[in-house]
Coordinates of C-alpha atoms and ligand atoms in Angstrom, one line a residue:
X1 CA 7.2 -6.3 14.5
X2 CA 6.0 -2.8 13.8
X3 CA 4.0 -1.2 16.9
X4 CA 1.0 1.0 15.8
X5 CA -1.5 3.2 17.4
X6 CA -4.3 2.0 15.8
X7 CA -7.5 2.6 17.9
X8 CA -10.3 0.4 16.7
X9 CA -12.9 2.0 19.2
X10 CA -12.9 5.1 17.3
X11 CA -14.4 6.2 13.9
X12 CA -12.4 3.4 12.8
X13 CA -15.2 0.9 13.3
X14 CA -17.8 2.0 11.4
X15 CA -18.3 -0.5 7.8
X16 CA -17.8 1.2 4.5
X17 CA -21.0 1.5 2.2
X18 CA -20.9 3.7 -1.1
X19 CA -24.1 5.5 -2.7
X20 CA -24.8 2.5 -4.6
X21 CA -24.6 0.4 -1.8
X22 CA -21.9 -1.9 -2.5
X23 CA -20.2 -2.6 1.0
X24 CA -16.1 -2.4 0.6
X25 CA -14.7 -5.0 1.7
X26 CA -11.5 -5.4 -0.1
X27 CA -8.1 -3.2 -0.2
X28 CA -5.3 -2.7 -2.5
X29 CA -2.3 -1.5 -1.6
X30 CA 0.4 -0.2 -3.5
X31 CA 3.1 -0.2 -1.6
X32 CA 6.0 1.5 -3.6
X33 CA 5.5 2.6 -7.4
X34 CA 8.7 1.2 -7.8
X35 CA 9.6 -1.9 -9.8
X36 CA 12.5 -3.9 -11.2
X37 CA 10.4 -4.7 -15.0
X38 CA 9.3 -1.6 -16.9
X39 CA 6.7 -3.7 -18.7
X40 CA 5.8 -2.2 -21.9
X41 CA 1.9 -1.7 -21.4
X42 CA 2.7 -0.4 -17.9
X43 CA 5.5 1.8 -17.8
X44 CA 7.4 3.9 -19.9
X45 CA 11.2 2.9 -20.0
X46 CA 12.5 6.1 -18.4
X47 CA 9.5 6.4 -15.7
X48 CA 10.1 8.7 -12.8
X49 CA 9.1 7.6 -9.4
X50 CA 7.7 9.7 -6.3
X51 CA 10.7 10.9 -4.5
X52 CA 11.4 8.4 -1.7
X53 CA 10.6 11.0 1.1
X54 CA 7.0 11.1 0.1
X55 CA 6.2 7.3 0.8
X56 CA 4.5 6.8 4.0
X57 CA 6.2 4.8 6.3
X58 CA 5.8 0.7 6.9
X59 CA 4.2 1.8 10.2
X60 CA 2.0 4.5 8.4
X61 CA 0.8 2.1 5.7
X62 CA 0.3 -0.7 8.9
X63 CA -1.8 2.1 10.7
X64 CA -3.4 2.8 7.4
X65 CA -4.8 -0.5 6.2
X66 CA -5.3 -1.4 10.1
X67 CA -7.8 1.7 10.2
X68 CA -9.4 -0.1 7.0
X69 CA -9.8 -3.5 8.3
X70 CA -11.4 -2.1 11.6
X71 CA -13.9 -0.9 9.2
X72 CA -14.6 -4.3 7.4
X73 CA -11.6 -4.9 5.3
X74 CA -11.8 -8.5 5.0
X75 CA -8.9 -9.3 2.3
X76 CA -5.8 -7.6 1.6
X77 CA -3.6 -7.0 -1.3
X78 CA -0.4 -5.9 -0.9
X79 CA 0.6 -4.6 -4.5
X80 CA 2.9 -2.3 -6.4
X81 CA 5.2 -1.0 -8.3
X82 CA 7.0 -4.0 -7.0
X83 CA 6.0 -5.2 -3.8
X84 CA 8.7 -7.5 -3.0
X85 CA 11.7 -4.6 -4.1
X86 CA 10.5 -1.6 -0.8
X87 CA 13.2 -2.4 1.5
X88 CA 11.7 -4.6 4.5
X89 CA 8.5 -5.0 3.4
X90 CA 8.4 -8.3 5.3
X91 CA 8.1 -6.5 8.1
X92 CA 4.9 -5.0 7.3
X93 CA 3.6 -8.3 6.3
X94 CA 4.5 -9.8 9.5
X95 CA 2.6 -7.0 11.4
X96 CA -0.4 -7.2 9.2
X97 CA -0.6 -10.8 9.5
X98 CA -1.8 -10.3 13.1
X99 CA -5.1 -9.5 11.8
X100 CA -5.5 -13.0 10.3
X101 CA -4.4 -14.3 14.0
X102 CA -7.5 -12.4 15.3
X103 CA -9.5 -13.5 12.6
X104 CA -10.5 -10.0 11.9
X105 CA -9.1 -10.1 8.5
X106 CA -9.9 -13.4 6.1
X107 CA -7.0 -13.1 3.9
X108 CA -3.7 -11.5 3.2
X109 CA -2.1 -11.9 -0.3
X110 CA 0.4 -9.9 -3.0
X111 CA 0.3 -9.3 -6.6
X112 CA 4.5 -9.7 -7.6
X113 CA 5.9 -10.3 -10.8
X114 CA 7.7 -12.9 -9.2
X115 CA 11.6 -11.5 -9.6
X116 CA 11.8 -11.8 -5.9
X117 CA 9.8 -14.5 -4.7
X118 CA 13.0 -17.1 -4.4
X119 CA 13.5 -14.8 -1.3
X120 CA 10.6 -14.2 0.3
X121 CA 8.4 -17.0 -0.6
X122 CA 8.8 -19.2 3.0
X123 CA 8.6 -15.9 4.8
X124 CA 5.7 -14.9 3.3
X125 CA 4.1 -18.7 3.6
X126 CA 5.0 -18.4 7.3
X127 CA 3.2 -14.9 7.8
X128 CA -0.3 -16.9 6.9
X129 CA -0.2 -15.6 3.5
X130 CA -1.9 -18.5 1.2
X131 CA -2.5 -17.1 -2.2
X132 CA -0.3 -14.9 -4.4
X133 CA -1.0 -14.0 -7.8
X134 CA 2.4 -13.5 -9.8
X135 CA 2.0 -11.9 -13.1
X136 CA 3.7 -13.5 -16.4
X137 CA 2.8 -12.8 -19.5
X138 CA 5.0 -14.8 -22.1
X139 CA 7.1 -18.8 -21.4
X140 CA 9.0 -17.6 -24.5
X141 CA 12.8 -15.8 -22.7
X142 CA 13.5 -13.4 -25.6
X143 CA 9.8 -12.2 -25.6
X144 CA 9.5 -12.0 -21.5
X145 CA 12.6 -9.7 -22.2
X146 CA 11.1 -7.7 -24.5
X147 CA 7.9 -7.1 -22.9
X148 CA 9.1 -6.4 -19.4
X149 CA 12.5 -4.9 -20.7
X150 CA 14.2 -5.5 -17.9
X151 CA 12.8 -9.1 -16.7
X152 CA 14.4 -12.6 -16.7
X153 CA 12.4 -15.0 -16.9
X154 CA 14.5 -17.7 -15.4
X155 CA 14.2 -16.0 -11.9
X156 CA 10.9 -15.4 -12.1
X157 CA 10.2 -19.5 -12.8
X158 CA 12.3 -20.3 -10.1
X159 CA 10.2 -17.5 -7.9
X160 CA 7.1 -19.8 -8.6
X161 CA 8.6 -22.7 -8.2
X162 CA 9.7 -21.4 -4.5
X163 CA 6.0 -20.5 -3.8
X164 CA 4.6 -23.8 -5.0
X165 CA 7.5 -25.2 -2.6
X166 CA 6.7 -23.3 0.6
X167 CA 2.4 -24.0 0.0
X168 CA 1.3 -20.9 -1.5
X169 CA -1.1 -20.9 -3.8
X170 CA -0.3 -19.4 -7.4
X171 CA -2.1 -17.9 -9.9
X172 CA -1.0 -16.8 -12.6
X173 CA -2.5 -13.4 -13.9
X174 CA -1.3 -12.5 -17.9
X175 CA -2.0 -9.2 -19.6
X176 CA -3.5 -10.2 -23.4
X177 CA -1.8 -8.4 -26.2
X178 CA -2.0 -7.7 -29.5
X179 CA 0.9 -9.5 -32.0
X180 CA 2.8 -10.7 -28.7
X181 CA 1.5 -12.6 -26.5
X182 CA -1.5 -13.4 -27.6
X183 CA -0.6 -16.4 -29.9
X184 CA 1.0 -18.2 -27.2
X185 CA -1.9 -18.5 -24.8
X186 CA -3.0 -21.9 -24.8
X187 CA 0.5 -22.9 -24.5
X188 CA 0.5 -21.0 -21.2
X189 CA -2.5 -22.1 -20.2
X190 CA -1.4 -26.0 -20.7
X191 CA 1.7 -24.8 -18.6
X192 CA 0.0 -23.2 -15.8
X193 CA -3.0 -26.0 -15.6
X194 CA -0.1 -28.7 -16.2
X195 CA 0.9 -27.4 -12.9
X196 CA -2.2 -26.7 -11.1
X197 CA -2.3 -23.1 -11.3
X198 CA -5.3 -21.1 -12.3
X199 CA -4.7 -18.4 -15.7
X200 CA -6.1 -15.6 -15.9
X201 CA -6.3 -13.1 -18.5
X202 CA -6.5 -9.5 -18.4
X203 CA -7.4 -6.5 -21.3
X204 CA -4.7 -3.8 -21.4
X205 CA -6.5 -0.7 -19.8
X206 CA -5.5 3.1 -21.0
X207 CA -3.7 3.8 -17.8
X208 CA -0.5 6.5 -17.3
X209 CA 1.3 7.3 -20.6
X210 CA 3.6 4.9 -21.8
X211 CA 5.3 6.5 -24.7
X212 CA 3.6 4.2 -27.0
X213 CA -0.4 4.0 -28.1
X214 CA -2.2 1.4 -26.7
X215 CA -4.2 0.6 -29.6
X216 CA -1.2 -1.4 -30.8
X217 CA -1.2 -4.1 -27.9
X218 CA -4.9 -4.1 -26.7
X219 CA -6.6 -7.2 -28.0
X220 CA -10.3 -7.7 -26.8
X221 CA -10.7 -10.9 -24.7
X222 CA -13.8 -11.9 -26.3
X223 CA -11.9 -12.5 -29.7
X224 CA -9.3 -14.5 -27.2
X225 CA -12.2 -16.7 -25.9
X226 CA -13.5 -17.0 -29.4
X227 CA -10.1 -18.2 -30.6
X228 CA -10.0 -20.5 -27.4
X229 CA -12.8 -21.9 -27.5
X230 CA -11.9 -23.7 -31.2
X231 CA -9.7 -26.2 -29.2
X232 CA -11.2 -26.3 -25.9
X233 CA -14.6 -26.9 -24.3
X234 CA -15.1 -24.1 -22.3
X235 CA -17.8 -24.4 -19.1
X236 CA -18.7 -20.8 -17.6
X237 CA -18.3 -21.7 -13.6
X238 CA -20.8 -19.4 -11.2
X239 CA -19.1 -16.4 -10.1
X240 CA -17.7 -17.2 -6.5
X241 CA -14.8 -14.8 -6.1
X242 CA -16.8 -11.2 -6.2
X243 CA -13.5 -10.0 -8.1
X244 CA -13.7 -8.6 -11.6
X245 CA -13.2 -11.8 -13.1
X246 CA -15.1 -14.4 -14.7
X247 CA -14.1 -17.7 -15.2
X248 CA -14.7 -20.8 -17.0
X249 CA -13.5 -24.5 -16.5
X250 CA -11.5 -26.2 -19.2
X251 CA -12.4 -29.4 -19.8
X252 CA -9.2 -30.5 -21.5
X253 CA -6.9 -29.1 -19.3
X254 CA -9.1 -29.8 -15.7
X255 CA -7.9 -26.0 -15.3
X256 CA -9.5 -22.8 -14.5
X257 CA -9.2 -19.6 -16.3
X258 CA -10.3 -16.4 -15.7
X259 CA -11.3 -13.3 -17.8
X260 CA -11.2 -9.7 -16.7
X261 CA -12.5 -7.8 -19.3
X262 CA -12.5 -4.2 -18.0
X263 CA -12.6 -2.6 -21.6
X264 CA -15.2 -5.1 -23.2
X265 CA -17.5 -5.6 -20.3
X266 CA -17.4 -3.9 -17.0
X267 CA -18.6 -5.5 -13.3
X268 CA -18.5 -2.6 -11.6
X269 CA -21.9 -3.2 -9.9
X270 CA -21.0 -5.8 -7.6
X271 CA -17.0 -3.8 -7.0
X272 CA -16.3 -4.1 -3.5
X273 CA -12.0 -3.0 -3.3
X274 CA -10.8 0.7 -3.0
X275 CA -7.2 1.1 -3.7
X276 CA -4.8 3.2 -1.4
X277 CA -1.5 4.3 -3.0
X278 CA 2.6 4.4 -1.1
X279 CA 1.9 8.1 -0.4
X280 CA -1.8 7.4 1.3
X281 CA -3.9 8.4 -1.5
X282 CA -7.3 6.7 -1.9
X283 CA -8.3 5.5 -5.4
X284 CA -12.1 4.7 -5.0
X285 CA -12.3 3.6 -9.1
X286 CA -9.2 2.4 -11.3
X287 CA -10.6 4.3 -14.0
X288 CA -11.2 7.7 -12.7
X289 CA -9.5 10.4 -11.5
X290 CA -10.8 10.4 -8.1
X291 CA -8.3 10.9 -5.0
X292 CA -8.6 11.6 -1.6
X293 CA -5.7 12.6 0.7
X294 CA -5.4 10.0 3.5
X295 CA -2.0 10.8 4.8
X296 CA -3.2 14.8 6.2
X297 CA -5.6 12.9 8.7
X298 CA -3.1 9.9 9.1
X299 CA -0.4 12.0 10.3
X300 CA -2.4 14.6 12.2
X301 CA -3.6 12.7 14.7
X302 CA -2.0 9.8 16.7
X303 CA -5.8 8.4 16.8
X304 CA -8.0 7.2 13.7
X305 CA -11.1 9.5 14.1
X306 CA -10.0 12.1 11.5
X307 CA -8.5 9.2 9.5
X308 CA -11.9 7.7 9.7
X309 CA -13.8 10.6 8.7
X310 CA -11.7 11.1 5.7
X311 CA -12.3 7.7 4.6
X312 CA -16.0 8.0 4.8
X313 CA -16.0 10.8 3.2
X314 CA -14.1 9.4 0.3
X315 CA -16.2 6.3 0.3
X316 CA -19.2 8.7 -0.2
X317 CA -17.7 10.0 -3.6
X318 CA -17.0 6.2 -5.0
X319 CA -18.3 6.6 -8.8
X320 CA -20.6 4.0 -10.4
X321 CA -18.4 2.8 -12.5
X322 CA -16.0 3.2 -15.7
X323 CA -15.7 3.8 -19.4
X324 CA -12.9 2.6 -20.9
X325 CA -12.1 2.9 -24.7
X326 CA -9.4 2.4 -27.0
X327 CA -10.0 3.2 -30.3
X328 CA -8.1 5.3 -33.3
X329 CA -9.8 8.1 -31.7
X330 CA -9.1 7.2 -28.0
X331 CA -5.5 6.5 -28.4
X332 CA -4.8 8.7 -25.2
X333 CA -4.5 7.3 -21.4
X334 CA -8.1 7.6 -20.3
X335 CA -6.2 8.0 -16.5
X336 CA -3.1 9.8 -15.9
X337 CA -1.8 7.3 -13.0
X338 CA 0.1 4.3 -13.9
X339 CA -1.2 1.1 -12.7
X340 CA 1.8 1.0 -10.8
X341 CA 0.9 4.0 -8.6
X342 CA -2.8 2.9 -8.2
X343 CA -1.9 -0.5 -8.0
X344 CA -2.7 -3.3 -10.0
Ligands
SAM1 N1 4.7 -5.7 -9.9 C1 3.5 -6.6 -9.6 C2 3.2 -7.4 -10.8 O1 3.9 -7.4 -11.8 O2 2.2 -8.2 -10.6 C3 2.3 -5.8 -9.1 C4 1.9 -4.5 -9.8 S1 1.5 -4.7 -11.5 C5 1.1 -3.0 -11.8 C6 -0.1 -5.5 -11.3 C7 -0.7 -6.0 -12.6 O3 -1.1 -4.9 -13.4 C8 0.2 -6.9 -13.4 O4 -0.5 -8.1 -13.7 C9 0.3 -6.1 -14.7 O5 0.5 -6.9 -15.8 C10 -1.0 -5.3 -14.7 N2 -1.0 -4.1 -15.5 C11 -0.1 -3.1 -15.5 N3 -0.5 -2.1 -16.4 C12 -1.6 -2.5 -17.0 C13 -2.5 -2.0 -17.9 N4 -2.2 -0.8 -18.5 N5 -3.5 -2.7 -18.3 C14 -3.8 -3.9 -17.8 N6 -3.0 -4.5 -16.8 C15 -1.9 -3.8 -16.4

């Protein structure tokens, strides 16, 4: 168990309200940019990582997210890079799973591709973590190969099949693109409904540079759910999540699916999540360039008062939202930081 020196009396405890007066309730983490796939919309094959000494520790990122959740974090995602590859990252789950003991924190869950779930997925079921969403964006092997270049996709079925075994909840979260995947999405829609787990689909965003242009592989979801919507009856459900998503029911499946549709049609009025990266940078918007330095207050103090000024003042500076556009003339990364640094 990691020990921390978190003191919730101090600035710690005040809640976390922006200009526009949406009240932040939910944290990313990103807790290595690190990953075993180089996905092909994500990363570029020959990515360089942040040299290992400039990750905060699992007891700095425990004191970090700690200081949030004294100031009304209610759910947690632990995220990446990889989560499941930074060595003894259970550990830090374990700790952080106090906070649902206490009830101070509602829920505590991981976006993974999956690669390592066989391992981890009865620890993490023990910790109190009840949802994960593993990302998987083709059924087909050869394709899975080629879009994550380094992925197999037999490990990563077993990885679910582990999690569905120890009682988590799975959802399955695919990235929608052009003349790969995007054929095949009922069929992995009947697979993950067949099974009980909810889809959802996501527009490739302009993040980091990839080596490639991203008008080649973004495909507007409203042409998906257009092409959808041919074969299936489609019921829009009321929005009960507060996440970016939208979701209908599918009435021939019984399944749910989900839409998030950052390049066609924003939700940015009702965002509630700020996104800390491994080397305690805050990322108050995906899609700007905002950063504040968390990890000069973290370490300069053993209590949280500078820590909690810092993330006021960062808080204070959230934008209203984001523009995204791909187009022939926005062919270019509208954000310099991979998703994997910020943290998908
Ligand atoms: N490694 C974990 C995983 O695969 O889920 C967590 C990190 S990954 C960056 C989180 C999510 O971001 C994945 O679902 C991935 O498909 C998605 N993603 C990465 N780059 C993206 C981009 N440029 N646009 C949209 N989604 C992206």
């Amino acid at each position: 168990m990691i020990k921390t020196s978190l003191n919730p009396s101090g600035d710690g405890s005040g809640a976390m309200t922006d200009p526009f007066g949406r009240t932040i309730s939910y944290l990313r983490v990103s807790i290595t940019d690190r990953c075993d796939f180089r996905c092909v919309y994500c990363m570029s094959e020959d990515m360089t990582f942040l040299p290992r000494a400039d990750l905060l520790t699992l007891e700095e990122l425990d004191r970090l997210c700690s200081a949030f959740i004294a100031k009304g974090v209610r759910k947690l995602r632990l995220t990446g890079g990889e989560p499941l590859v930074r060595r003894n990252m259970m550990s830090l789950v374990r700790s952080l799973s106090r906070h649902l003991t206490t009830g101070a924190l509602n829920e505590l869950t991981l976006t993974t591709n999956g690669s390592q779930l066989e391992r981890f997925a009865a620890e993490l079921a023990d910790c109190g973590v009840r949802r994960i969403n593993v990302s998987l964006d083709t059924l087909d092997p050869a394709k899975f190969r080629a879009i994550t270049r380094w992925g197999d996709l037999d490990k990563v079925l077993a990885g679910i099949a582990a999690a569905r075994a120890a009682g988590l909840a799975v959802k399955i979260n695919a990235v929608a693109l052009k003349n790969s995947n995007e054929d095949e999405i009922p069929a992995l829609m009947e697979w993950a409904h067949g099974l009980g787990m909810g889809l959802t689909l996501i527009e490739v965003m302009p993040l980091g540079e990839i080596g490639e242009g991203r008008i080649d592989q973004y495909v507007p979801l409203s042409l998906v759910r257009a092409r959808l919507a041919k074969q299936y009856t489609l019921t829009d459900l009321a929005d009960d999540t507060g996440g970016p998503a939208r979701y209908v029911a599918v009435g021939e499946t019984g399944g749910k699916l989900g839409f998030i549709t950052p390049m066609t049609h924003n939700f940015c009025e009702s965002c509630n999540r700020v996104r800390i990266t491994c080397t305690g940078t805050l990322h108050t918007c995906l899609g700007h360039e905002d950063a504040s330095d968390l990890r000069k207050p973290l370490r300069a103090s053993a209590d949280d008062q500078l820590l909690g000024e810092a993330i006021d003042r960062a808080i204070g500076l959230k934008p209203k939202g984001h523009d995204f556009i791909i187009d022939r003339r926005h062919d270019r990364p509208s954000v310099s930081r991979h998703m994997s640094v910020t943290g998908g």
